[in-house]
JSON list of C-alpha atoms in Angstrom, two decimals:
[
{"chain": "L", "resi": 7, "resn": "UNK", "atom": "CA", "xyz": [-77.75, 106.78, 1.30]},
{"chain": "L", "resi": 8, "resn": "UNK", "atom": "CA", "xyz": [-76.14, 107.04, 4.72]},
{"chain": "L", "resi": 9, "resn": "UNK", "atom": "CA", "xyz": [-75.76, 103.33, 5.43]},
{"chain": "L", "resi": 10, "resn": "UNK", "atom": "CA", "xyz": [-77.70, 100.49, 6.88]},
{"chain": "L", "resi": 11, "resn": "UNK", "atom": "CA", "xyz": [-80.70, 100.95, 9.09]},
{"chain": "L", "resi": 12, "resn": "UNK", "atom": "CA", "xyz": [-82.04, 98.37, 11.48]},
{"chain": "L", "resi": 13, "resn": "UNK", "atom": "CA", "xyz": [-85.54, 98.27, 12.84]},
{"chain": "L", "resi": 14, "resn": "UNK", "atom": "CA", "xyz": [-86.82, 96.68, 16.01]},
{"chain": "L", "resi": 15, "resn": "UNK", "atom": "CA", "xyz": [-90.42, 96.14, 17.00]},
{"chain": "L", "resi": 16, "resn": "UNK", "atom": "CA", "xyz": [-91.09, 95.07, 20.57]},
{"chain": "L", "resi": 17, "resn": "UNK", "atom": "CA", "xyz": [-93.45, 92.35, 21.57]},
{"chain": "L", "resi": 18, "resn": "UNK", "atom": "CA", "xyz": [-96.07, 94.37, 23.39]},
{"chain": "L", "resi": 19, "resn": "UNK", "atom": "CA", "xyz": [-99.60, 93.02, 23.63]},
{"chain": "L", "resi": 20, "resn": "UNK", "atom": "CA", "xyz": [-101.13, 96.04, 21.86]},
{"chain": "L", "resi": 21, "resn": "UNK", "atom": "CA", "xyz": [-99.06, 95.17, 18.79]},
{"chain": "L", "resi": 22, "resn": "UNK", "atom": "CA", "xyz": [-100.74, 91.81, 18.35]},
{"chain": "L", "resi": 23, "resn": "UNK", "atom": "CA", "xyz": [-104.24, 93.25, 18.02]},
{"chain": "L", "resi": 24, "resn": "UNK", "atom": "CA", "xyz": [-104.69, 94.57, 14.44]},
{"chain": "L", "resi": 25, "resn": "UNK", "atom": "CA", "xyz": [-107.50, 96.87, 15.63]},
{"chain": "L", "resi": 26, "resn": "UNK", "atom": "CA", "xyz": [-105.05, 98.88, 17.74]},
{"chain": "L", "resi": 27, "resn": "UNK", "atom": "CA", "xyz": [-103.18, 101.85, 16.21]},
{"chain": "L", "resi": 28, "resn": "UNK", "atom": "CA", "xyz": [-99.80, 100.54, 17.39]},
{"chain": "L", "resi": 29, "resn": "UNK", "atom": "CA", "xyz": [-100.13, 97.20, 15.63]},
{"chain": "L", "resi": 30, "resn": "UNK", "atom": "CA", "xyz": [-96.97, 96.03, 13.87]},
{"chain": "L", "resi": 31, "resn": "UNK", "atom": "CA", "xyz": [-98.53, 96.01, 10.41]},
{"chain": "L", "resi": 32, "resn": "UNK", "atom": "CA", "xyz": [-99.57, 99.64, 10.87]},
{"chain": "L", "resi": 33, "resn": "UNK", "atom": "CA", "xyz": [-96.15, 100.67, 12.20]},
{"chain": "L", "resi": 34, "resn": "UNK", "atom": "CA", "xyz": [-93.98, 99.29, 9.43]},
{"chain": "L", "resi": 35, "resn": "UNK", "atom": "CA", "xyz": [-94.81, 101.99, 6.85]},
{"chain": "L", "resi": 36, "resn": "UNK", "atom": "CA", "xyz": [-93.88, 104.66, 9.41]},
{"chain": "L", "resi": 37, "resn": "UNK", "atom": "CA", "xyz": [-90.57, 102.91, 10.09]},
{"chain": "L", "resi": 38, "resn": "UNK", "atom": "CA", "xyz": [-89.82, 102.67, 6.38]},
{"chain": "L", "resi": 39, "resn": "UNK", "atom": "CA", "xyz": [-90.76, 106.32, 5.89]},
{"chain": "L", "resi": 40, "resn": "UNK", "atom": "CA", "xyz": [-88.55, 107.48, 8.78]},
{"chain": "L", "resi": 41, "resn": "UNK", "atom": "CA", "xyz": [-85.62, 105.44, 7.43]},
{"chain": "L", "resi": 42, "resn": "UNK", "atom": "CA", "xyz": [-86.07, 106.97, 3.99]},
{"chain": "L", "resi": 43, "resn": "UNK", "atom": "CA", "xyz": [-86.33, 110.53, 5.36]},
{"chain": "L", "resi": 44, "resn": "UNK", "atom": "CA", "xyz": [-83.13, 109.98, 7.34]},
{"chain": "L", "resi": 45, "resn": "UNK", "atom": "CA", "xyz": [-81.36, 108.66, 4.23]},
{"chain": "L", "resi": 46, "resn": "UNK", "atom": "CA", "xyz": [-80.96, 105.05, 5.35]},
{"chain": "L", "resi": 47, "resn": "UNK", "atom": "CA", "xyz": [-81.34, 101.83, 3.41]},
{"chain": "L", "resi": 48, "resn": "UNK", "atom": "CA", "xyz": [-83.59, 99.58, 5.43]},
{"chain": "L", "resi": 49, "resn": "UNK", "atom": "CA", "xyz": [-81.57, 96.43, 6.14]},
{"chain": "L", "resi": 50, "resn": "UNK", "atom": "CA", "xyz": [-84.01, 94.38, 8.18]},
{"chain": "L", "resi": 51, "resn": "UNK", "atom": "CA", "xyz": [-87.10, 94.51, 10.35]},
{"chain": "L", "resi": 52, "resn": "UNK", "atom": "CA", "xyz": [-86.64, 92.47, 13.50]},
{"chain": "L", "resi": 53, "resn": "UNK", "atom": "CA", "xyz": [-89.47, 91.49, 15.78]},
{"chain": "L", "resi": 54, "resn": "UNK", "atom": "CA", "xyz": [-89.43, 89.96, 19.24]},
{"chain": "L", "resi": 55, "resn": "UNK", "atom": "CA", "xyz": [-92.35, 88.53, 21.13]},
{"chain": "L", "resi": 56, "resn": "UNK", "atom": "CA", "xyz": [-93.24, 89.27, 24.73]},
{"chain": "L", "resi": 57, "resn": "UNK", "atom": "CA", "xyz": [-91.72, 85.86, 25.54]},
{"chain": "L", "resi": 58, "resn": "UNK", "atom": "CA", "xyz": [-88.27, 86.76, 24.16]},
{"chain": "L", "resi": 59, "resn": "UNK", "atom": "CA", "xyz": [-85.59, 86.55, 26.84]},
{"chain": "L", "resi": 60, "resn": "UNK", "atom": "CA", "xyz": [-83.39, 89.69, 26.93]},
{"chain": "L", "resi": 61, "resn": "UNK", "atom": "CA", "xyz": [-84.72, 91.34, 23.75]},
{"chain": "L", "resi": 62, "resn": "UNK", "atom": "CA", "xyz": [-82.37, 94.30, 24.20]},
{"chain": "L", "resi": 63, "resn": "UNK", "atom": "CA", "xyz": [-79.35, 92.00, 24.35]},
{"chain": "L", "resi": 64, "resn": "UNK", "atom": "CA", "xyz": [-80.57, 90.06, 21.34]},
{"chain": "L", "resi": 65, "resn": "UNK", "atom": "CA", "xyz": [-81.07, 93.31, 19.44]},
{"chain": "L", "resi": 66, "resn": "UNK", "atom": "CA", "xyz": [-77.53, 94.40, 20.29]},
{"chain": "L", "resi": 67, "resn": "UNK", "atom": "CA", "xyz": [-76.29, 91.06, 18.89]},
{"chain": "L", "resi": 68, "resn": "UNK", "atom": "CA", "xyz": [-78.23, 91.61, 15.65]},
{"chain": "L", "resi": 69, "resn": "UNK", "atom": "CA", "xyz": [-76.90, 95.17, 15.35]},
{"chain": "L", "resi": 70, "resn": "UNK", "atom": "CA", "xyz": [-73.34, 93.93, 15.76]},
{"chain": "L", "resi": 71, "resn": "UNK", "atom": "CA", "xyz": [-73.81, 91.03, 13.34]},
{"chain": "L", "resi": 72, "resn": "UNK", "atom": "CA", "xyz": [-75.28, 93.28, 10.63]},
{"chain": "L", "resi": 73, "resn": "UNK", "atom": "CA", "xyz": [-72.89, 96.16, 11.40]},
{"chain": "L", "resi": 74, "resn": "UNK", "atom": "CA", "xyz": [-75.68, 98.72, 11.25]},
{"chain": "L", "resi": 75, "resn": "UNK", "atom": "CA", "xyz": [-75.49, 102.43, 11.97]},
{"chain": "L", "resi": 76, "resn": "UNK", "atom": "CA", "xyz": [-79.00, 103.00, 13.26]},
{"chain": "L", "resi": 77, "resn": "UNK", "atom": "CA", "xyz": [-81.92, 101.28, 14.91]},
{"chain": "L", "resi": 78, "resn": "UNK", "atom": "CA", "xyz": [-85.34, 102.75, 14.17]},
{"chain": "L", "resi": 79, "resn": "UNK", "atom": "CA", "xyz": [-88.10, 101.93, 16.63]},
{"chain": "L", "resi": 80, "resn": "UNK", "atom": "CA", "xyz": [-91.71, 103.14, 16.78]},
{"chain": "L", "resi": 81, "resn": "UNK", "atom": "CA", "xyz": [-91.10, 104.67, 20.22]},
{"chain": "L", "resi": 82, "resn": "UNK", "atom": "CA", "xyz": [-89.14, 104.30, 23.44]},
{"chain": "L", "resi": 83, "resn": "UNK", "atom": "CA", "xyz": [-92.05, 102.23, 24.73]},
{"chain": "L", "resi": 84, "resn": "UNK", "atom": "CA", "xyz": [-90.41, 99.37, 22.87]},
{"chain": "L", "resi": 85, "resn": "UNK", "atom": "CA", "xyz": [-87.59, 99.74, 25.37]},
{"chain": "L", "resi": 86, "resn": "UNK", "atom": "CA", "xyz": [-89.80, 100.10, 28.44]},
{"chain": "L", "resi": 87, "resn": "UNK", "atom": "CA", "xyz": [-89.87, 103.88, 28.05]},
{"chain": "L", "resi": 88, "resn": "UNK", "atom": "CA", "xyz": [-86.11, 104.43, 28.39]},
{"chain": "L", "resi": 89, "resn": "UNK", "atom": "CA", "xyz": [-83.12, 104.90, 26.11]},
{"chain": "L", "resi": 90, "resn": "UNK", "atom": "CA", "xyz": [-81.40, 101.49, 25.98]},
{"chain": "L", "resi": 91, "resn": "UNK", "atom": "CA", "xyz": [-77.81, 102.29, 26.98]},
{"chain": "L", "resi": 92, "resn": "UNK", "atom": "CA", "xyz": [-76.40, 98.97, 25.74]},
{"chain": "L", "resi": 93, "resn": "UNK", "atom": "CA", "xyz": [-77.81, 99.71, 22.32]},
{"chain": "L", "resi": 94, "resn": "UNK", "atom": "CA", "xyz": [-76.76, 103.35, 21.97]},
{"chain": "L", "resi": 95, "resn": "UNK", "atom": "CA", "xyz": [-73.20, 102.51, 22.94]},
{"chain": "L", "resi": 96, "resn": "UNK", "atom": "CA", "xyz": [-72.76, 101.13, 19.44]},
{"chain": "L", "resi": 97, "resn": "UNK", "atom": "CA", "xyz": [-75.32, 102.76, 17.18]},
{"chain": "L", "resi": 98, "resn": "UNK", "atom": "CA", "xyz": [-77.81, 105.57, 16.85]},
{"chain": "L", "resi": 99, "resn": "UNK", "atom": "CA", "xyz": [-81.42, 105.05, 17.93]},
{"chain": "L", "resi": 100, "resn": "UNK", "atom": "CA", "xyz": [-84.20, 106.89, 16.09]},
{"chain": "L", "resi": 101, "resn": "UNK", "atom": "CA", "xyz": [-87.83, 106.82, 17.12]},
{"chain": "L", "resi": 102, "resn": "UNK", "atom": "CA", "xyz": [-90.88, 107.48, 14.98]},
{"chain": "L", "resi": 103, "resn": "UNK", "atom": "CA", "xyz": [-93.17, 108.85, 17.67]},
{"chain": "L", "resi": 104, "resn": "UNK", "atom": "CA", "xyz": [-91.99, 111.23, 18.81]},
{"chain": "L", "resi": 105, "resn": "UNK", "atom": "CA", "xyz": [-89.39, 111.78, 16.12]},
{"chain": "L", "resi": 106, "resn": "UNK", "atom": "CA", "xyz": [-86.16, 111.76, 18.10]},
{"chain": "L", "resi": 107, "resn": "UNK", "atom": "CA", "xyz": [-82.55, 110.67, 17.75]},
{"chain": "L", "resi": 108, "resn": "UNK", "atom": "CA", "xyz": [-80.43, 109.18, 20.52]},
{"chain": "L", "resi": 109, "resn": "UNK", "atom": "CA", "xyz": [-76.78, 109.07, 19.47]},
{"chain": "L", "resi": 110, "resn": "UNK", "atom": "CA", "xyz": [-73.89, 107.16, 20.99]},
{"chain": "L", "resi": 111, "resn": "UNK", "atom": "CA", "xyz": [-72.05, 109.24, 23.54]},
{"chain": "L", "resi": 112, "resn": "UNK", "atom": "CA", "xyz": [-68.81, 110.70, 22.28]},
{"chain": "L", "resi": 113, "resn": "UNK", "atom": "CA", "xyz": [-65.76, 109.99, 24.41]},
{"chain": "L", "resi": 114, "resn": "UNK", "atom": "CA", "xyz": [-65.39, 112.72, 27.01]},
{"chain": "L", "resi": 115, "resn": "UNK", "atom": "CA", "xyz": [-62.09, 114.57, 27.21]},
{"chain": "L", "resi": 116, "resn": "UNK", "atom": "CA", "xyz": [-61.13, 117.08, 29.85]},
{"chain": "L", "resi": 117, "resn": "UNK", "atom": "CA", "xyz": [-59.63, 120.30, 28.51]},
{"chain": "L", "resi": 118, "resn": "UNK", "atom": "CA", "xyz": [-57.52, 122.49, 30.77]},
{"chain": "L", "resi": 119, "resn": "UNK", "atom": "CA", "xyz": [-57.53, 126.30, 30.73]},
{"chain": "L", "resi": 120, "resn": "UNK", "atom": "CA", "xyz": [-54.81, 126.38, 28.03]},
{"chain": "L", "resi": 121, "resn": "UNK", "atom": "CA", "xyz": [-56.97, 124.29, 25.71]},
{"chain": "L", "resi": 122, "resn": "UNK", "atom": "CA", "xyz": [-54.74, 121.23, 25.96]},
{"chain": "L", "resi": 123, "resn": "UNK", "atom": "CA", "xyz": [-56.12, 117.83, 26.89]},
{"chain": "L", "resi": 124, "resn": "UNK", "atom": "CA", "xyz": [-55.64, 117.05, 30.55]}
]
C-alpha cells in the first residue's frame, strides 16, 4: 500500500438527510473504494459539522498530526467548490466525484538556456 489516507466529509446540510444521495452514510463506501483503488490504507474518516469554525484549518491540523499523504473527499463541494490551497501545500487531495487528484505544487526552478538553474 502507498501509505496513509485521510478522509474528510464536510458538514453540508444535504449530508444530514439520509434520503439525499450525498448523505455521509452513502458516501463512505465510495471513499473507501477510492482509497483502495489508489492503493491507500484508510487511516481515519473525519467529519465536521456546518458549525465547525475553520474546518479547512482543522483538517490541515489533523493531516499534520497523522502525517498522511492524501485526503480523499467526496467532491470539491466539501471545500466550497475550490481546491483548498492550505491543504494541498502538504498533501495530495483526491475527490470521488469527479475522480480527480490535486497534488502539492512542486517547487518551481528557473532554468536558463544552458540548462543550468538560474
